[in-house]
Tab-separated table of C-alpha atoms and ligand atoms in Angstrom:
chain	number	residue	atom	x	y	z
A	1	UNK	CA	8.621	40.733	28.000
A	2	UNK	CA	5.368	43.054	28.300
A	3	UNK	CA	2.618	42.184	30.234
A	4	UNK	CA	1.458	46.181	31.043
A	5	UNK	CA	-0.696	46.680	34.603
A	6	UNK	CA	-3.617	48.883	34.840
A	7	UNK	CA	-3.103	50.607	37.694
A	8	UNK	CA	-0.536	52.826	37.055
A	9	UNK	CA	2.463	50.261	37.080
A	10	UNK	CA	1.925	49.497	41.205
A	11	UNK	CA	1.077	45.652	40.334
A	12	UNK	CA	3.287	43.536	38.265
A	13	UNK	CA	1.010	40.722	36.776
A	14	UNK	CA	3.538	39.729	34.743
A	15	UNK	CA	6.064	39.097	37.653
A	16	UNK	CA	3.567	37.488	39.671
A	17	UNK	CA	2.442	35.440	37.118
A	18	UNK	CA	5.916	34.467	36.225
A	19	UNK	CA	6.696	33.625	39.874
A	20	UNK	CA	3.460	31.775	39.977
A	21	UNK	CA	4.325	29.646	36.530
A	22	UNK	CA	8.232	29.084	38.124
A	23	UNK	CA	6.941	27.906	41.784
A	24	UNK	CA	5.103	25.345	39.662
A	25	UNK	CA	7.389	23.839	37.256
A	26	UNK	CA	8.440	20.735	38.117
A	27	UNK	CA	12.327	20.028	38.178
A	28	UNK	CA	13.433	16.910	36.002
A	29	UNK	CA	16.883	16.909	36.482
A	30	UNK	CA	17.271	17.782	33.171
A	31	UNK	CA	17.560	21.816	32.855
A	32	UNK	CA	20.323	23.248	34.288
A	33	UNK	CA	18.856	26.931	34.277
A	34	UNK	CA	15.146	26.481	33.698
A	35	UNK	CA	12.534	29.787	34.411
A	36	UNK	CA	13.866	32.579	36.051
A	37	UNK	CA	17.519	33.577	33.577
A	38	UNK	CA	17.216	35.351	30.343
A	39	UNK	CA	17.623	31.836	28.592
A	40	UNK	CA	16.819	28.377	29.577
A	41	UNK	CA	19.920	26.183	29.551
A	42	UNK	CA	19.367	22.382	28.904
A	43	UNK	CA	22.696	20.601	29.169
A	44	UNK	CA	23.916	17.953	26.806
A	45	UNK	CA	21.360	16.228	24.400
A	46	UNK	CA	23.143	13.136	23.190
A	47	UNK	CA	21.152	11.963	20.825
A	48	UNK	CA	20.124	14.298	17.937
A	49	UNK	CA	17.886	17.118	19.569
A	50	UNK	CA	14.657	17.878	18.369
A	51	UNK	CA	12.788	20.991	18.103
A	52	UNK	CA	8.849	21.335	17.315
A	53	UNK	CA	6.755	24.468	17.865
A	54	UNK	CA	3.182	25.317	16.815
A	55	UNK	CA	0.979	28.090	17.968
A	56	UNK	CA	-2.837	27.895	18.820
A	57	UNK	CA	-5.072	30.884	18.437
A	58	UNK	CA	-8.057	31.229	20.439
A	59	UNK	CA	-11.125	31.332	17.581
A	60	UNK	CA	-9.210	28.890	15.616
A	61	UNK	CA	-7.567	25.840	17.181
A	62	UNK	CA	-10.300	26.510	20.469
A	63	UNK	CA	-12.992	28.586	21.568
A	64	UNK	CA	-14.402	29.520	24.859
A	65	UNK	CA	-16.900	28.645	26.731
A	66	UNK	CA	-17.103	25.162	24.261
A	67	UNK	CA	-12.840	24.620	25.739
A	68	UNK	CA	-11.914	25.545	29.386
A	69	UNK	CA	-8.618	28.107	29.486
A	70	UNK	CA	-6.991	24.482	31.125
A	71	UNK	CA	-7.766	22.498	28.045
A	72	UNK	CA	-6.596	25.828	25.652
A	73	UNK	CA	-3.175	25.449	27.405
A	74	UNK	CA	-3.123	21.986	27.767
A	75	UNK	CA	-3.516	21.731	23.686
A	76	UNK	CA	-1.267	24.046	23.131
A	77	UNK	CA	1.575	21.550	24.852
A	78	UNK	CA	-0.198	18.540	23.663
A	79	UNK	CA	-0.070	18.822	19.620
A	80	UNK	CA	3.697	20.146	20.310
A	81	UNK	CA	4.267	16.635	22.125
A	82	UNK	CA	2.371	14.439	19.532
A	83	UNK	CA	5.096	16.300	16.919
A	84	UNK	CA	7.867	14.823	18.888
A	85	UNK	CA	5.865	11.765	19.447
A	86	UNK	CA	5.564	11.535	15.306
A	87	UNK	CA	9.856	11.672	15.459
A	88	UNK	CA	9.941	8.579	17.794
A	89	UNK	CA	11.728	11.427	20.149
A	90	UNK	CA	11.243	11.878	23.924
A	91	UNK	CA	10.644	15.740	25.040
A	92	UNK	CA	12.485	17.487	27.572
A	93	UNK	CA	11.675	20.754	27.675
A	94	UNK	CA	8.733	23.361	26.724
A	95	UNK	CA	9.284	26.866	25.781
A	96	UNK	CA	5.708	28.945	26.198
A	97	UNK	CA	4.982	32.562	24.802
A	98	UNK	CA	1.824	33.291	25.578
A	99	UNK	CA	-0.467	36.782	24.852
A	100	UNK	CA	-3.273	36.638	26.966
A	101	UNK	CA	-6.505	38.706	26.643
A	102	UNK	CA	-6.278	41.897	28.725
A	103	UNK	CA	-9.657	41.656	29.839
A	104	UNK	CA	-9.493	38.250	31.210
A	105	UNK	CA	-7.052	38.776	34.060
A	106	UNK	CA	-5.018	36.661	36.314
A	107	UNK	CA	-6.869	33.944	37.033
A	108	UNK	CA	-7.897	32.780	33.799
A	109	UNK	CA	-3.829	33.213	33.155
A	110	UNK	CA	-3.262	30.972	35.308
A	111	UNK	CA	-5.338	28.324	34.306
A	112	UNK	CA	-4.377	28.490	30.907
A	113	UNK	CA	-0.665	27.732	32.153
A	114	UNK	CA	-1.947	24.990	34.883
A	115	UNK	CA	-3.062	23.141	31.705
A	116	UNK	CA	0.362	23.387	30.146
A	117	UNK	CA	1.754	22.300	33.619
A	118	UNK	CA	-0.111	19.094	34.558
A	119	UNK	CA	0.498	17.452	30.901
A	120	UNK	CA	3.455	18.560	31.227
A	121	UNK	CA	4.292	16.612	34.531
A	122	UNK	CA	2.371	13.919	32.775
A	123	UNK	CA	5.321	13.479	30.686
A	124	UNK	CA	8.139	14.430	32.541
A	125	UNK	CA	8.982	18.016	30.212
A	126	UNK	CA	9.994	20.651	32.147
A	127	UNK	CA	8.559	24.270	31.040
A	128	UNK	CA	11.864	25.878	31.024
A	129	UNK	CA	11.207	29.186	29.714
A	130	UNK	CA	8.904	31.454	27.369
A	131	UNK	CA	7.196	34.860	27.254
A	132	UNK	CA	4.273	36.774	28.681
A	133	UNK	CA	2.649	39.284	27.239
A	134	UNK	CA	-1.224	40.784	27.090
A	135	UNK	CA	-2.966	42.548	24.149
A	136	UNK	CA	-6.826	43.580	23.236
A	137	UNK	CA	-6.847	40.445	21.155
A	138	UNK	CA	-7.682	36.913	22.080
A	139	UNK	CA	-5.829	34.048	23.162
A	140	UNK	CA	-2.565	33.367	21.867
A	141	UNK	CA	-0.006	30.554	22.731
A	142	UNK	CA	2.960	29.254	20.906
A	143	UNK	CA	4.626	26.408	22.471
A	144	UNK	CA	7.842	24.840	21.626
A	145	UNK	CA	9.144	22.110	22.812
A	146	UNK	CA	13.180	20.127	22.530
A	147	UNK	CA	13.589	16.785	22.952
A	148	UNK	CA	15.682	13.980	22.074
A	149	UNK	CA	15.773	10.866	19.629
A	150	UNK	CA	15.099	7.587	20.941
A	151	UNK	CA	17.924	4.672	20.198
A	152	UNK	CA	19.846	7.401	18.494
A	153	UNK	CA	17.932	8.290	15.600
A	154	UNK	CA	14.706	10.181	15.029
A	155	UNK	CA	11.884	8.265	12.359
A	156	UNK	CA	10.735	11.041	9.535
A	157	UNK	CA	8.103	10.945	6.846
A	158	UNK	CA	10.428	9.692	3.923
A	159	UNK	CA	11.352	6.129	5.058
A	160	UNK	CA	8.152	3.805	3.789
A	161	UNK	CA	8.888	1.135	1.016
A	162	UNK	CA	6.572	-0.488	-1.265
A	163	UNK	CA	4.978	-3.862	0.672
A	164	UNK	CA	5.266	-2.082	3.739
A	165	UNK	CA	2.210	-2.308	6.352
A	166	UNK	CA	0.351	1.052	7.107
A	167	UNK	CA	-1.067	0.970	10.509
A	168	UNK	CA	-3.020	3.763	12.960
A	169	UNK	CA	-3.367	4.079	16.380
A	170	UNK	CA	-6.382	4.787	18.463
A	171	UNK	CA	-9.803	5.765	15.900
A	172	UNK	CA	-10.172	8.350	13.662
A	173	UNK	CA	-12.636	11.473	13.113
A	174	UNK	CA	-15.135	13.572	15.151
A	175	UNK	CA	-12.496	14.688	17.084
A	176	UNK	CA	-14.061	18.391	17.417
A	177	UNK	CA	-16.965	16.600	19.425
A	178	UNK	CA	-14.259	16.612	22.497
A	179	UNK	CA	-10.828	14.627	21.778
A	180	UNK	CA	-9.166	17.830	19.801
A	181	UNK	CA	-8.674	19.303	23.261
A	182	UNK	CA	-8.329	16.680	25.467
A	183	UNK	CA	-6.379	13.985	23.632
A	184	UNK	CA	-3.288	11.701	24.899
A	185	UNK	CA	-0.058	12.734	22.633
A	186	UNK	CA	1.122	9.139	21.725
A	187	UNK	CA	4.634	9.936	23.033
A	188	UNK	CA	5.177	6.655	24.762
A	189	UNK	CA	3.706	4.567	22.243
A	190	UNK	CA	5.775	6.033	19.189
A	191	UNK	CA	8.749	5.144	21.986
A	192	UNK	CA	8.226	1.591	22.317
A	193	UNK	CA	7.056	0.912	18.960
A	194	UNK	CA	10.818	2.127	17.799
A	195	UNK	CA	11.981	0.327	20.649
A	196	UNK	CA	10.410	-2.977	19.384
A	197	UNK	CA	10.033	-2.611	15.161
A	198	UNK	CA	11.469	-1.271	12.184
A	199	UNK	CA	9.674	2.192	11.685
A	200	UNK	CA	10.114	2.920	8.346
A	201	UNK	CA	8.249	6.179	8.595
A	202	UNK	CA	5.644	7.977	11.064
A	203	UNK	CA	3.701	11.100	10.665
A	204	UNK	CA	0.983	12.341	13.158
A	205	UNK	CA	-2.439	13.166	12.035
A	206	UNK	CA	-3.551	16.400	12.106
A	207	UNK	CA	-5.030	17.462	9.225
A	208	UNK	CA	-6.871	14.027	8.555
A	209	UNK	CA	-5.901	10.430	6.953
A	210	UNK	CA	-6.244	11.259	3.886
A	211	UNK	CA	-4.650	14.849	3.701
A	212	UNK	CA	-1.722	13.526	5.878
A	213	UNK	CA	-0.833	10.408	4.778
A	214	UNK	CA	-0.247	12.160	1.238
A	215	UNK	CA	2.842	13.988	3.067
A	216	UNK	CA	3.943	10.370	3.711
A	217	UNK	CA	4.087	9.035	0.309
A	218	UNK	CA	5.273	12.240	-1.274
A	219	UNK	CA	8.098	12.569	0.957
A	220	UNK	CA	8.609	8.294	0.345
A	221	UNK	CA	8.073	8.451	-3.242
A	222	UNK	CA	5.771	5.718	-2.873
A	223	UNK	CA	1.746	5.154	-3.416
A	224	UNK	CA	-0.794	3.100	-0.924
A	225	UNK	CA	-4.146	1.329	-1.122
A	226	UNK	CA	-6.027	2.100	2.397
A	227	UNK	CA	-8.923	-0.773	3.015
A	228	UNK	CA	-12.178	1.513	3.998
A	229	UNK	CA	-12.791	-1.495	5.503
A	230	UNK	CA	-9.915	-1.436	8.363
A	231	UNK	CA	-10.268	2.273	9.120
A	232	UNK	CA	-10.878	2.098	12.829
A	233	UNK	CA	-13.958	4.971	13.139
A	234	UNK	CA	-14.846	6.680	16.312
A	235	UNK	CA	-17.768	6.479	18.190
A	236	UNK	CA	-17.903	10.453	18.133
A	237	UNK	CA	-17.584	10.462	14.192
A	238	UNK	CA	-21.155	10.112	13.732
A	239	UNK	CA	-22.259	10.843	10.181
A	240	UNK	CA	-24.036	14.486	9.711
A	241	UNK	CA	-25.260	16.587	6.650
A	242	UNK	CA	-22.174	16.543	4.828
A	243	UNK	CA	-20.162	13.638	5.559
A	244	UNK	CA	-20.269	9.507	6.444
A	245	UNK	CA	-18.859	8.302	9.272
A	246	UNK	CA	-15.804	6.954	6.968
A	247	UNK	CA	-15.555	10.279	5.227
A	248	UNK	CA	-15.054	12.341	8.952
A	249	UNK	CA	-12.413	9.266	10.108
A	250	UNK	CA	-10.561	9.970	6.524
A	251	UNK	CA	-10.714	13.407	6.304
A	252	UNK	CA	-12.235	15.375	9.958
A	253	UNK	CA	-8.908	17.357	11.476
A	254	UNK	CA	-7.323	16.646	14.868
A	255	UNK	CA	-6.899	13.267	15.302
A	256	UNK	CA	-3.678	13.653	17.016
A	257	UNK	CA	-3.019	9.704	16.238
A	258	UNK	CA	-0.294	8.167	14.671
A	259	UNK	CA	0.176	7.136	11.059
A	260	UNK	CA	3.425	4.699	10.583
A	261	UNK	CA	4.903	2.219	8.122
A	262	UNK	CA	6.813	-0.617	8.988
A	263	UNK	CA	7.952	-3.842	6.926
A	264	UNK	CA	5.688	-7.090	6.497
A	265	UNK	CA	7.831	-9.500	8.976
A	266	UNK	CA	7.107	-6.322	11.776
A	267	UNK	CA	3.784	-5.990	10.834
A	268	UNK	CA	2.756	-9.352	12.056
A	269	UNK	CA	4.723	-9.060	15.192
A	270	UNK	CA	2.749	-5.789	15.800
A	271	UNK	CA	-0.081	-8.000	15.155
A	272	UNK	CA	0.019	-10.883	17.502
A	273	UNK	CA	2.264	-8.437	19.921
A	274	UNK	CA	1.619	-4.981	20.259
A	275	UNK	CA	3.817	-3.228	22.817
A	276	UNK	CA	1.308	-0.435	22.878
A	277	UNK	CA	-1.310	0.294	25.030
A	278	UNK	CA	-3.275	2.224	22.437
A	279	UNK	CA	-5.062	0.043	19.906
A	280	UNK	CA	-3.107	-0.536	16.492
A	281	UNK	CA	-5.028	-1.120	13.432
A	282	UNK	CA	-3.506	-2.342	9.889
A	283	UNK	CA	-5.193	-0.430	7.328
A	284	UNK	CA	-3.240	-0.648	3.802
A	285	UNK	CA	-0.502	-1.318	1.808
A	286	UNK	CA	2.327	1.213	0.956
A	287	UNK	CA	2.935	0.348	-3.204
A	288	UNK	CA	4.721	1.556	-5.829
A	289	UNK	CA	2.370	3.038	-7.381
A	290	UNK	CA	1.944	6.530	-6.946
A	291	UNK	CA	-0.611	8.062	-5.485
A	292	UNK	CA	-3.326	7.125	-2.462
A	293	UNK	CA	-6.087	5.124	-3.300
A	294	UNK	CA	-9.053	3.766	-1.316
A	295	UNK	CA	-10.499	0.299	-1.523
A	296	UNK	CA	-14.153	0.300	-0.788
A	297	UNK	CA	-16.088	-2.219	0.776
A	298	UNK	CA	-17.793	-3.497	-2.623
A	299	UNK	CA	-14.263	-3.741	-3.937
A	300	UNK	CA	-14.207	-0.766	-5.912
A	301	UNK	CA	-10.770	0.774	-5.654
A	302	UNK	CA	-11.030	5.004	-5.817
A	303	UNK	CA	-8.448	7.234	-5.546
A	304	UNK	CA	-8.096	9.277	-2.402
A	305	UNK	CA	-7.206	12.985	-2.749
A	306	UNK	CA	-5.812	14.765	-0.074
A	307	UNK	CA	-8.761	17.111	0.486
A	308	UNK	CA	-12.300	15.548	-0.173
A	309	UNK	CA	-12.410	12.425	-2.248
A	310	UNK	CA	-15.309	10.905	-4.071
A	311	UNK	CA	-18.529	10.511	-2.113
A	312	UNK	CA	-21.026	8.285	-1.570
A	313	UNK	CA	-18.718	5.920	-0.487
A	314	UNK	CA	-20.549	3.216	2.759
A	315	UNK	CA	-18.832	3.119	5.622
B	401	ADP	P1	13.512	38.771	29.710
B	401	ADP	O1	12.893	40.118	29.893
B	401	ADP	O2	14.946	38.703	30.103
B	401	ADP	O3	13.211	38.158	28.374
B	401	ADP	P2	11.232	37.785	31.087
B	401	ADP	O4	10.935	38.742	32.162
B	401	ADP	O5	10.456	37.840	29.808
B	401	ADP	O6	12.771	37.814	30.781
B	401	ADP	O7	11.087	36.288	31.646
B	401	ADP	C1	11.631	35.946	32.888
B	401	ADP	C2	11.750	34.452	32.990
B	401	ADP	O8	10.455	33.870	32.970
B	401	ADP	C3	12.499	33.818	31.819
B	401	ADP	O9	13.234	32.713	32.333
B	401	ADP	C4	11.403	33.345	30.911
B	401	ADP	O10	11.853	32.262	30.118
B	401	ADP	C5	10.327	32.944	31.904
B	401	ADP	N1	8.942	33.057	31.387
B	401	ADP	C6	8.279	34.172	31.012
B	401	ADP	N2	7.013	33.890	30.634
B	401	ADP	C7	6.863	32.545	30.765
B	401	ADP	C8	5.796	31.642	30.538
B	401	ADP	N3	4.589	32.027	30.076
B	401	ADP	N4	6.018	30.326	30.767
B	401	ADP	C9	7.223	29.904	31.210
B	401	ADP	N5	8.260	30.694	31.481
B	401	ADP	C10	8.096	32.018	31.256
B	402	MG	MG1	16.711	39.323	29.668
């Protein structure tokens, strides 16, 4: 749209760049009229179409030098993906409008979109379209991305029933010490676990357990005792001034994993027969009972708020 040069119009970064981003996409097959048209077209979607778009700001969701431009763009695709992923859905296609920092130039353009490029080849998404423009500000990229329900129906937040199992994938907090920007969107595993159980509900977890599994029972009308216990903790969620290692897997941001509910029978198949790659861990009880609680490893049982929660809790 506006991407102004500096030399008295002669150049056309934003052209170039465009050209540049376009020579690069990879085809799937599955855009008709991808970059290069005044809209993307993306054929028939069969299945009910999903749409998912969230926008990083450089200061906030990274910061240079600590993130590469590659990692800032391939974030900004990645948490877009993981939404999908937290549907059960399979994307298609990625829609980026980026600003980019005047100052910065070309180069470091282009490596912001290389990083939106690979992961997306990863999975198969074409970029089909978006905007470029360039400001005295700092980085800004808003991705959105379509894709499509798996076995003809998406999975929401609303669906979990009292007995059912709550399990995560992969282990939770510290993510700022790396993961937040380099983390694997759990697309395929969301995909076979619909393919194989009864997902009663799924959210992904980006705010923290125990902020985002409140969206869960809210939207399910139901409560859930998490064991502290069975909280799978990362090796990067090492315990600092303010918080244990089992307060930073409960509450630290960024996880990117997946939080889902399925029924009792599924939850033992899950157990002795996982069809994910990603470790699965059982960590509660959905109940109907309002409200999250947490049952420590004395046996206490406290209630977990969604921001902060009673400390001195052992981990
Ligand atoms: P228009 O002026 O008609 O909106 P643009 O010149 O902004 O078109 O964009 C030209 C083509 O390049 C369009 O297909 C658009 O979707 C695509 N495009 C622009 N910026 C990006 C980007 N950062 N990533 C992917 N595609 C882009
Ligand atoms: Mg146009």
């Amino acid at each position: 749209m506006s991407f102004p040069s500096n030399n008295g119009g002669v150049s056309r970064p934003e052209f170039d760049l465009i050209d540049w981003i376009r020579s690069r996409s990879q085809r799937t097959g599955r855009v008709p009229i991808g970059i290069g048209d005044d809209a993307a077209s993306l054929g028939v979607i069969n299945d009910e179409t999903l749409v998912a778009t969230d926008m990083l700001m450089e200061g906030v969701h990274f910061k240079f030098p600590d993130a590469t431009p590659f990692q800032a763009g391939r974030k900004s695709l990645a948490v877009n993906l993981s939404d999908i992923a937290a549907m059960a859905g399979k994307p298609i296609a990625a829609f980026v409008a980026i600003c980019l920092p005047k100052s910065r130039g070309q180069q470091f353009a282009r490596e912001v979109m290389g990083g939106i490029q690979t992961l997306a080849n990863e999975f198969d998404v074409e970029v089909a379209g978006g905007d470029t423009n360039s400001w005295d500000g700092p980085l800004v990229v808003s991705v959105t991305v379509v894709g499509q329900a798996t076995r003809g129906r998406c999975i929401t937040r609303s669906g979990a029933k009292p007995g059912d199992a709550l399990f995560v994938t992969g282990q939770l907090g510290g993510s700022i010490h790396g993961k937040h920007v380099d983390f694997t969107p759990r697309v395929q595993d969301a995909i076979r676990l619909h393919e194989s159980v009864e997902l009663n509900a799924i959210i992904d977890l980006s705010d923290g357990l125990s902020s985002d599994i409140h969206h869960v029972l809210n939207q399910s009308q139901v409560g859930a005792i998490i064991v502290a216990s069975e909280i799978p903790i990362a090796e990067a969620a090492v315990a600092n001034e303010a918080k244990t290692p089992l307060e930073r897997a409960l509450t630290d941001g960024e996880d990117f994993e997946l939080l889902f509910a399925v029924g009792p029978n599924d939850s033992e198949t899950l157990q002795h027969n996982s069809p994910c790659d990603v470790q699965l861990r059982r960590i509660g009880i959905v109940t109907e009972e309002l409200g999250a609680r947490l049952e420590c490893s004395d046996g206490r049982v406290v209630e977990l708020p969604p921001q902060g929660w009673c400390h001195q809790l052992e981990s």
